XYZ file of C-alpha atoms in Angstrom:
565
model
C -8.364 -64.114 73.906
C -6.713 -61.933 76.465
C -5.308 -58.643 75.215
C -2.062 -57.069 76.698
C -3.065 -53.549 78.011
C 0.149 -51.799 77.395
C -0.928 -48.365 78.550
C -1.869 -49.378 82.007
C 0.665 -52.194 82.198
C -1.779 -54.572 83.665
C -1.400 -58.222 82.489
C -4.228 -60.575 83.609
C -3.442 -64.245 83.313
C -5.820 -65.422 80.530
C -9.355 -64.848 79.563
C -12.343 -67.133 78.966
C -12.958 -68.577 75.656
C -15.906 -67.154 73.569
C -17.556 -69.340 71.099
C -16.747 -68.513 67.488
C -15.822 -70.073 64.124
C -12.177 -69.607 64.802
C -12.540 -71.477 68.124
C -14.305 -74.340 66.488
C -11.655 -74.507 63.797
C -8.837 -74.604 66.368
C -10.508 -77.414 68.287
C -11.046 -79.351 65.137
C -7.500 -78.975 64.134
C -6.118 -80.147 67.383
C -8.629 -82.918 67.641
C -7.106 -84.177 64.355
C -3.605 -83.951 65.846
C -4.641 -85.918 68.917
C -6.384 -88.670 66.773
C -3.162 -89.092 64.855
C -1.210 -89.263 68.123
C -3.539 -91.993 69.432
C -3.275 -94.101 66.084
C 0.433 -93.882 66.065
C 0.759 -94.686 69.660
C -1.570 -97.719 69.411
C 0.547 -99.036 66.417
C 3.761 -98.731 68.468
C 2.214 -100.370 71.562
C 1.650 -103.525 69.499
C 5.385 -104.275 69.557
C 6.457 -107.051 67.336
C 2.727 -108.026 66.685
C 0.260 -110.668 67.775
C 2.318 -113.555 66.446
C 5.151 -112.841 68.767
C 2.980 -111.871 71.738
C 1.366 -115.351 71.325
C 4.785 -116.836 71.173
C 5.725 -115.264 74.503
C 2.505 -116.464 76.157
C 3.170 -119.947 74.951
C 6.589 -119.910 76.692
C 4.689 -119.074 79.895
C 5.908 -115.366 79.757
C 4.194 -112.040 80.028
C 4.845 -109.244 77.556
C 6.788 -106.287 78.768
C 3.819 -104.080 79.050
C 1.809 -106.887 80.917
C 4.719 -107.165 83.431
C 4.669 -103.375 84.037
C 0.994 -103.539 84.627
C 1.295 -106.279 87.134
C 4.272 -104.490 88.704
C 2.718 -101.088 89.518
C 0.050 -100.182 92.077
C -3.666 -100.885 91.036
C -5.573 -97.911 89.896
C -2.368 -95.876 88.962
C -1.152 -95.010 85.660
C 2.100 -96.073 83.866
C 3.697 -92.666 82.558
C 5.420 -93.834 79.570
C 8.696 -92.145 78.073
C 10.114 -92.773 74.816
C 7.075 -94.462 73.225
C 8.062 -93.150 69.727
C 11.861 -94.098 70.066
C 13.157 -95.852 66.923
C 9.919 -94.936 64.941
C 10.711 -94.906 61.208
C 14.246 -96.216 61.832
C 15.791 -99.474 60.817
C 12.814 -100.113 58.406
C 15.052 -102.229 56.177
C 15.277 -104.860 58.946
C 11.706 -104.630 60.000
C 11.847 -101.722 62.408
C 12.214 -101.390 66.077
C 9.039 -100.243 67.836
C 9.620 -98.260 70.903
C 13.323 -99.111 70.537
C 12.495 -102.589 71.688
C 12.017 -101.416 75.381
C 9.313 -99.839 77.506
C 10.374 -97.206 79.898
C 8.542 -94.811 82.163
C 7.343 -93.959 85.708
C 5.179 -96.048 87.918
C 4.069 -96.314 91.517
C 4.998 -99.284 93.561
C 3.514 -99.144 97.125
C 3.181 -95.442 96.304
C 6.873 -95.107 95.717
C 7.758 -93.395 92.384
C 9.912 -95.692 90.450
C 11.608 -95.841 87.002
C 10.966 -99.004 85.169
C 12.639 -100.418 82.063
C 11.429 -103.543 80.381
C 12.930 -105.205 77.255
C 10.185 -106.068 74.747
C 10.949 -109.690 73.586
C 8.362 -109.424 70.806
C 10.677 -106.943 69.121
C 13.626 -108.873 67.597
C 13.797 -111.028 70.723
C 14.517 -107.939 72.678
C 17.819 -107.145 70.807
C 19.690 -104.000 71.295
C 19.747 -101.405 68.437
C 21.627 -98.167 68.717
C 18.365 -96.442 69.725
C 17.786 -98.975 72.377
C 21.045 -98.240 74.011
C 20.253 -94.490 73.896
C 16.829 -95.194 75.463
C 18.346 -97.178 78.335
C 20.872 -94.617 78.829
C 18.280 -91.932 79.194
C 16.544 -93.995 81.737
C 19.581 -94.286 83.759
C 20.417 -90.499 83.305
C 16.977 -89.676 84.672
C 17.597 -92.117 87.763
C 21.024 -90.546 88.328
C 19.854 -87.060 88.206
C 16.850 -87.605 90.475
C 17.975 -90.304 92.790
C 14.839 -92.326 91.932
C 14.837 -96.236 92.219
C 15.227 -98.006 88.792
C 13.871 -101.497 87.963
C 15.096 -103.446 85.122
C 12.886 -106.352 83.654
C 15.521 -108.103 81.445
C 14.615 -110.150 78.478
C 17.047 -109.698 75.614
C 18.880 -111.551 73.012
C 21.818 -108.969 73.317
C 23.202 -106.558 70.961
C 21.901 -106.598 67.315
C 25.095 -107.904 65.824
C 24.706 -106.363 62.221
C 24.893 -102.914 63.813
C 27.507 -103.648 66.526
C 29.760 -100.905 65.228
C 27.108 -98.342 66.204
C 26.411 -99.616 69.662
C 29.557 -101.144 71.156
C 32.598 -98.953 71.654
C 31.814 -95.282 72.006
C 31.080 -93.243 75.151
C 27.402 -93.132 74.768
C 27.130 -96.843 73.680
C 26.415 -99.973 75.322
C 29.320 -100.041 77.785
C 28.147 -96.758 79.278
C 25.179 -98.724 80.777
C 27.403 -100.692 82.958
C 29.325 -97.631 83.985
C 26.135 -96.113 84.967
C 25.006 -99.246 87.019
C 28.345 -98.612 89.080
C 27.530 -94.997 89.446
C 23.955 -95.466 90.567
C 25.204 -97.997 93.107
C 27.895 -95.704 94.416
C 25.144 -93.001 95.019
C 23.004 -95.401 96.877
C 20.139 -95.259 94.219
C 18.293 -98.657 94.459
C 18.518 -100.853 91.313
C 16.413 -104.078 91.234
C 16.831 -106.392 88.083
C 14.767 -109.328 87.161
C 15.996 -111.844 84.516
C 12.789 -112.884 82.931
C 14.254 -114.126 79.597
C 17.474 -114.226 77.804
C 20.399 -112.152 79.250
C 23.613 -112.843 77.303
C 27.210 -111.545 76.721
C 27.915 -108.138 77.814
C 24.321 -107.514 78.788
C 24.686 -110.020 81.612
C 26.487 -107.420 83.710
C 23.377 -105.113 83.867
C 21.367 -107.153 86.119
C 24.363 -108.425 88.127
C 25.540 -104.921 88.696
C 22.270 -104.035 90.135
C 21.713 -104.200 93.997
C 19.612 -107.419 93.717
C 18.833 -109.846 90.964
C 15.854 -112.159 90.504
C 15.612 -114.981 87.999
C 12.662 -116.817 86.700
C 12.996 -120.573 86.494
C 12.687 -122.307 83.175
C 12.645 -118.800 81.159
C 15.483 -116.698 82.614
C 19.058 -117.242 81.831
C 22.331 -115.304 82.079
C 25.727 -116.058 80.755
C 28.603 -114.289 79.188
C 28.662 -116.718 76.233
C 25.848 -119.069 74.969
C 25.991 -122.730 74.349
C 26.965 -122.217 70.773
C 29.830 -119.731 71.452
C 30.994 -122.010 74.188
C 31.309 -124.894 71.771
C 33.098 -122.849 69.265
C 35.527 -121.213 71.782
C 36.571 -124.172 73.960
C 34.618 -127.278 72.362
C 32.401 -127.732 75.368
C 28.916 -128.994 74.848
C 26.379 -127.603 77.129
C 22.676 -126.234 77.312
C 21.364 -123.006 78.370
C 19.892 -124.358 81.725
C 23.083 -125.873 82.882
C 25.159 -122.945 81.625
C 23.273 -120.137 83.068
C 19.638 -121.057 84.140
C 17.885 -120.197 87.471
C 19.040 -123.405 89.405
C 22.762 -122.862 88.143
C 22.929 -119.155 89.407
C 20.726 -119.508 92.496
C 22.067 -122.735 93.983
C 25.685 -123.046 92.385
C 27.334 -119.798 91.397
C 25.398 -117.517 93.641
C 25.145 -114.899 90.889
C 21.397 -114.317 91.436
C 19.606 -113.561 94.739
C 16.031 -114.922 94.283
C 14.722 -117.853 92.181
C 11.222 -117.310 91.103
C 8.824 -120.004 89.715
C 7.056 -117.681 87.178
C 6.749 -114.101 86.028
C 3.798 -113.270 88.402
C 5.743 -114.335 91.511
C 8.906 -112.574 90.274
C 6.899 -109.201 89.869
C 5.139 -109.633 93.315
C 8.612 -110.156 94.982
C 9.922 -106.911 93.373
C 6.931 -105.037 94.580
C 7.624 -106.658 98.235
C 11.304 -105.503 97.927
C 10.316 -102.015 96.880
C 7.978 -101.807 99.842
C 10.778 -102.434 102.227
C 13.142 -99.572 100.882
C 14.280 -97.160 103.628
C 13.367 -93.557 103.804
C 14.848 -91.071 101.459
C 16.060 -87.423 101.947
C 14.289 -84.868 99.803
C 15.072 -81.512 98.232
C 12.005 -80.244 99.894
C 10.792 -77.976 96.991
C 7.949 -75.791 98.184
C 4.437 -77.382 97.872
C 1.101 -76.304 99.166
C -2.502 -77.763 98.661
C -3.066 -77.724 94.946
C -5.811 -75.854 93.069
C -7.292 -76.569 89.625
C -6.431 -73.939 86.939
C -8.740 -70.880 86.558
C -9.863 -72.230 83.259
C -10.480 -75.959 82.181
C -7.418 -77.660 80.770
C -9.246 -79.065 77.749
C -9.668 -75.442 76.502
C -6.140 -75.526 75.551
C -7.218 -77.086 72.304
C -8.991 -73.906 71.524
C -6.234 -71.524 72.439
C -3.531 -72.960 70.100
C -4.040 -71.543 66.571
C -4.665 -73.865 63.565
C -2.029 -71.806 61.734
C 1.512 -71.073 62.723
C 1.241 -67.451 61.593
C -1.531 -66.606 63.955
C -0.599 -64.747 67.202
C -2.083 -65.787 70.605
C -1.524 -64.839 74.106
C 0.638 -67.366 76.106
C -1.174 -66.074 79.229
C -4.270 -68.021 77.850
C -2.091 -71.073 77.826
C -0.799 -70.530 81.368
C -4.204 -69.998 82.720
C -5.152 -73.554 81.859
C -2.043 -75.013 83.209
C -1.059 -73.261 86.419
C -3.085 -73.351 89.766
C -5.688 -70.722 89.915
C -4.561 -67.190 91.204
C -1.071 -68.352 91.583
C 0.505 -66.324 88.829
C 3.035 -63.512 89.803
C 4.468 -62.070 86.656
C 7.985 -60.695 86.702
C 8.830 -57.608 84.791
C 5.569 -57.674 82.935
C 5.958 -54.625 80.939
C 9.600 -55.151 79.910
C 10.936 -57.777 77.455
C 7.414 -58.793 76.475
C 8.201 -61.408 73.918
C 9.132 -63.742 76.770
C 6.846 -64.212 79.801
C 8.555 -64.785 83.229
C 6.747 -65.474 86.458
C 6.343 -67.346 89.539
C 3.339 -69.826 89.716
C 2.168 -73.063 91.222
C 1.563 -76.371 89.318
C -0.429 -78.946 91.305
C 0.742 -77.056 94.384
C 4.468 -76.929 93.464
C 6.240 -73.720 93.301
C 7.680 -73.136 89.890
C 9.238 -70.290 87.813
C 7.937 -70.003 84.218
C 9.863 -68.809 81.180
C 7.496 -69.029 78.191
C 7.487 -67.542 74.618
C 4.876 -64.845 73.913
C 3.341 -65.111 70.534
C 1.390 -61.920 70.592
C 2.756 -58.765 68.757
C 3.605 -56.284 71.499
C 4.587 -52.715 71.559
C 8.028 -52.278 73.261
C 8.914 -49.019 75.000
C 12.042 -47.267 73.579
C 15.451 -48.766 74.591
C 19.103 -48.131 73.909
C 18.256 -44.872 72.080
C 15.552 -46.433 69.918
C 11.972 -45.331 69.370
C 9.124 -47.638 70.477
C 8.488 -50.504 68.144
C 6.077 -53.310 67.423
C 7.890 -56.574 68.537
C 7.023 -59.818 66.649
C 5.719 -62.662 68.889
C 7.901 -65.826 69.169
C 11.007 -63.863 68.694
C 13.558 -63.147 71.420
C 14.664 -59.576 71.474
C 17.580 -58.173 73.720
C 15.219 -56.904 76.427
C 13.421 -60.327 76.595
C 16.824 -62.148 76.989
C 17.878 -59.828 79.590
C 14.746 -60.255 81.590
C 14.759 -64.041 81.391
C 18.432 -64.081 82.379
C 17.671 -62.206 85.608
C 14.559 -64.203 86.460
C 16.603 -67.582 86.070
C 19.266 -66.228 88.435
C 16.341 -65.415 90.945
C 14.953 -68.890 90.651
C 18.373 -70.503 91.296
C 18.810 -68.297 94.334
C 15.500 -69.350 95.693
C 15.724 -72.982 94.800
C 12.643 -72.851 92.715
C 12.448 -75.433 89.734
C 12.023 -73.846 86.252
C 9.593 -74.573 83.579
C 10.256 -73.493 79.947
C 7.537 -73.301 77.428
C 8.637 -72.927 73.837
C 6.922 -71.555 70.814
C 9.941 -69.582 69.544
C 11.289 -68.787 66.131
C 14.728 -67.705 67.392
C 16.545 -64.409 68.212
C 15.837 -61.201 66.458
C 18.218 -60.413 63.553
C 19.119 -57.378 61.551
C 21.274 -54.231 61.913
C 19.272 -52.733 64.666
C 19.308 -56.060 66.615
C 23.168 -56.534 66.087
C 23.948 -53.014 67.073
C 21.727 -53.359 70.177
C 23.849 -56.222 71.433
C 21.562 -59.161 70.732
C 24.530 -61.504 70.660
C 25.650 -60.602 74.164
C 22.114 -60.630 75.631
C 21.505 -63.995 73.939
C 24.729 -65.230 75.312
C 23.666 -64.183 78.761
C 20.482 -66.140 78.624
C 22.137 -69.212 77.234
C 24.778 -69.056 79.980
C 22.053 -68.763 82.621
C 20.249 -71.834 81.303
C 23.439 -73.830 80.980
C 24.589 -73.069 84.438
C 21.216 -73.316 86.212
C 21.338 -75.920 89.109
C 17.549 -76.129 89.995
C 15.584 -78.712 88.116
C 14.649 -77.620 84.623
C 11.490 -78.978 82.616
C 10.652 -77.972 79.010
C 7.467 -78.139 77.045
C 7.576 -77.586 73.260
C 4.104 -76.489 72.171
C 4.842 -74.955 68.858
C 7.937 -73.793 67.077
C 11.395 -74.686 68.557
C 13.769 -73.080 65.976
C 17.489 -72.359 65.917
C 19.050 -70.725 68.996
C 15.590 -70.232 70.542
C 15.661 -74.096 71.208
C 18.914 -73.615 73.041
C 17.954 -70.405 75.053
C 14.621 -71.938 76.169
C 16.290 -75.194 77.454
C 16.281 -77.689 74.510
C 17.603 -81.183 74.961
C 21.265 -79.960 74.867
C 20.744 -78.015 78.149
C 19.863 -80.971 80.405
C 16.114 -80.540 81.127
C 15.191 -83.213 83.786
C 12.355 -84.063 81.267
C 11.356 -82.401 77.931
C 8.036 -83.002 76.178
C 6.352 -81.943 72.955
C 2.833 -81.306 72.177
C 1.630 -82.851 68.906
C 1.590 -79.110 67.453
C 5.427 -78.876 68.010
C 8.055 -78.570 65.270
C 11.726 -78.776 65.918
C 14.455 -77.465 63.449
C 17.264 -75.019 62.885
C 14.881 -72.687 61.136
C 11.268 -72.681 59.685
C 10.518 -75.091 56.829
C 9.831 -72.377 54.204
C 13.076 -70.512 54.971
C 15.110 -73.566 55.120
C 13.660 -74.892 51.753
C 14.308 -71.553 49.964
C 17.797 -71.450 51.400
C 18.583 -75.077 50.279
C 17.037 -74.444 46.927
C 19.360 -71.409 46.438
C 22.369 -73.570 47.254
C 21.355 -76.333 44.876
C 20.665 -73.810 41.990
C 23.892 -72.122 42.582
C 25.845 -75.351 42.360
C 24.147 -76.217 39.048
C 24.998 -72.829 37.621
C 28.602 -73.401 38.360
C 28.254 -76.511 36.196
C 26.678 -74.587 33.506
C 23.216 -75.886 34.071
C 20.035 -73.774 34.527
C 16.823 -74.971 36.162
C 13.449 -74.037 34.615
C 10.952 -72.426 36.879
C 8.827 -75.614 36.834
C 12.053 -77.772 37.878
C 12.696 -75.130 40.595
C 9.238 -75.437 41.908
C 9.281 -79.228 41.845
C 12.675 -79.176 43.690
C 11.256 -76.798 46.243
C 8.395 -78.975 46.939
C 10.692 -82.033 47.349
C 12.957 -80.050 49.690
C 9.945 -78.722 51.718
C 8.392 -82.242 51.978
C 11.705 -83.693 53.402
C 12.236 -80.880 55.737
C 8.724 -80.900 57.031
C 9.031 -84.590 57.981
C 12.208 -83.828 59.826
C 10.537 -80.996 61.818
C 7.781 -83.283 62.945
C 7.514 -84.012 66.643
C 7.470 -87.797 65.821
C 10.923 -87.421 64.013
C 12.259 -85.760 67.256
C 10.628 -88.316 69.495
C 12.034 -91.273 67.381
C 15.559 -89.984 68.118
C 14.765 -89.060 71.699
C 15.228 -85.247 71.200
C 12.031 -85.163 73.463
C 11.179 -87.633 76.022
C 7.456 -88.018 74.922
C 4.673 -86.441 72.798
C 1.871 -85.554 75.364
C -1.652 -84.503 75.233
C -1.822 -80.817 76.454
C -4.331 -81.645 79.096
C -1.786 -83.922 80.770
C 0.895 -81.136 80.951
C 0.102 -80.367 84.620
C 0.365 -84.003 85.503
C 3.745 -84.436 83.854
C 5.228 -81.349 85.250
C 4.047 -82.165 88.787
C 5.434 -85.732 88.506
C 8.653 -84.298 87.135
C 9.086 -82.061 90.138
C 8.058 -84.869 92.572
C 10.814 -86.904 90.742
C 13.445 -84.099 91.229
C 12.623 -83.788 94.842
C 14.112 -87.183 95.468
C 17.553 -85.726 95.009
C 18.385 -83.514 97.960
C 21.695 -82.484 96.512
C 21.453 -79.046 94.592
C 25.032 -77.759 93.844
C 25.969 -74.085 94.586
C 24.901 -71.873 91.712
C 27.733 -70.132 90.023
C 26.526 -68.423 86.823
C 29.916 -67.884 85.370
C 30.801 -64.684 83.490
C 27.508 -62.810 82.501
C 28.510 -59.435 81.035
C 26.291 -56.472 81.734
């Protein structure tokens, strides 16, 4: 691993890996994480299962994933977001794999588009609370980046037993139609295909899009289905007469294109996208890309198999950024955060990354030199990162945050040194940053460190986790011991005393529960991260993210607010 040479203040980006038992152990450990990722992903991609896939085929319909595969360009990859949304949730009603919807980026006639497709194999495409959250995330991405969005609609509507959790609030179902209107007003193309059921309030989504297609025989759209019409006004009718393709293409004029089958419908969407007009760009700087100095698959050998082991983040960066593109900012100052300019797939980017090595800091604010713990944000690190973020905003350079952080430094010395003020400056800069931000969580993401390095609450355009990530307010061991102390204190007030064995059993139970909640899969299920990714794909995701952000030419004037010095 690369060593920081503090005496000469030279900081080369990374070093070659040398064969050792520790290297083999790291690779084996990460290989196990990747195998687990693939098993879990394959399980989710089955949707509602073979029985329901066969049912859709028998009806002459393609599944959501088959529709997307037919829609995007041949020889290109669908970059899925939110695959694990809903995982482990709603188990009492059979679960909701991928939140009952497939979402991600695809290229249609080389144009990058956002695609959202209801999965009718999962509860007939019904909307659970997490389904609404996932669709809102898709629209948020489209709104921020001005990228075309395509809806493949096939849904039975709101899952009625949970209507109180999806219907009335600001971030619930109705927000989707508000976003339809906002997208339209901004000139962001929306194309919707009604390829199955589309009922009640959900009927507004395709009809508030710019253009709507409907598949004859399987597509239908109405505010109230035949049973509700019968109950409300006593009229007897059927789905086709009420809201089928012929009704809305030839009588009501609600839809624009009547399609004979799924295949023709998808081919027509491709044709419509091919005729979209030109789009202004932000014109973020890009040159011909270079491969990283070291192979990306060596990332598996850089990440330790234990969270207590230090490593040099420069060894990570050397396998992500373009070769010889790294220019480090304030290399010898605030060394528990790395800041620097680089290129990723040719795109200019500013990097703010945790440093997990133990480093020797120079004296500051009247203190003698000290060893600083890696993964902790100190006052000087926060100060450096704040200044760097201001520079990137001034220069219109997108920001990439890489997190393996346990939080801010605590204790008397840190407090007297002004850690709260310096941390507040950093959070302020991140919150008010106007250039596109992207976040990768590769290890720990604890406490205010999550906030300061652009966690989900700080509007990253995209946020990803490696399978090695953990997200929580604090580390599992510390949290479990704190919770145990609270529990035992409560019992003491009641006159009860736990034996040492009972305390150990309770501690193990709390640790197990907390470990589950720290998992990247727990975070991805709740859309705290957009996707769990293989480390070797990090370059592709960041490059695609910047290309996505480049679609929006409007970057507001940067005003950092009050940052006290």
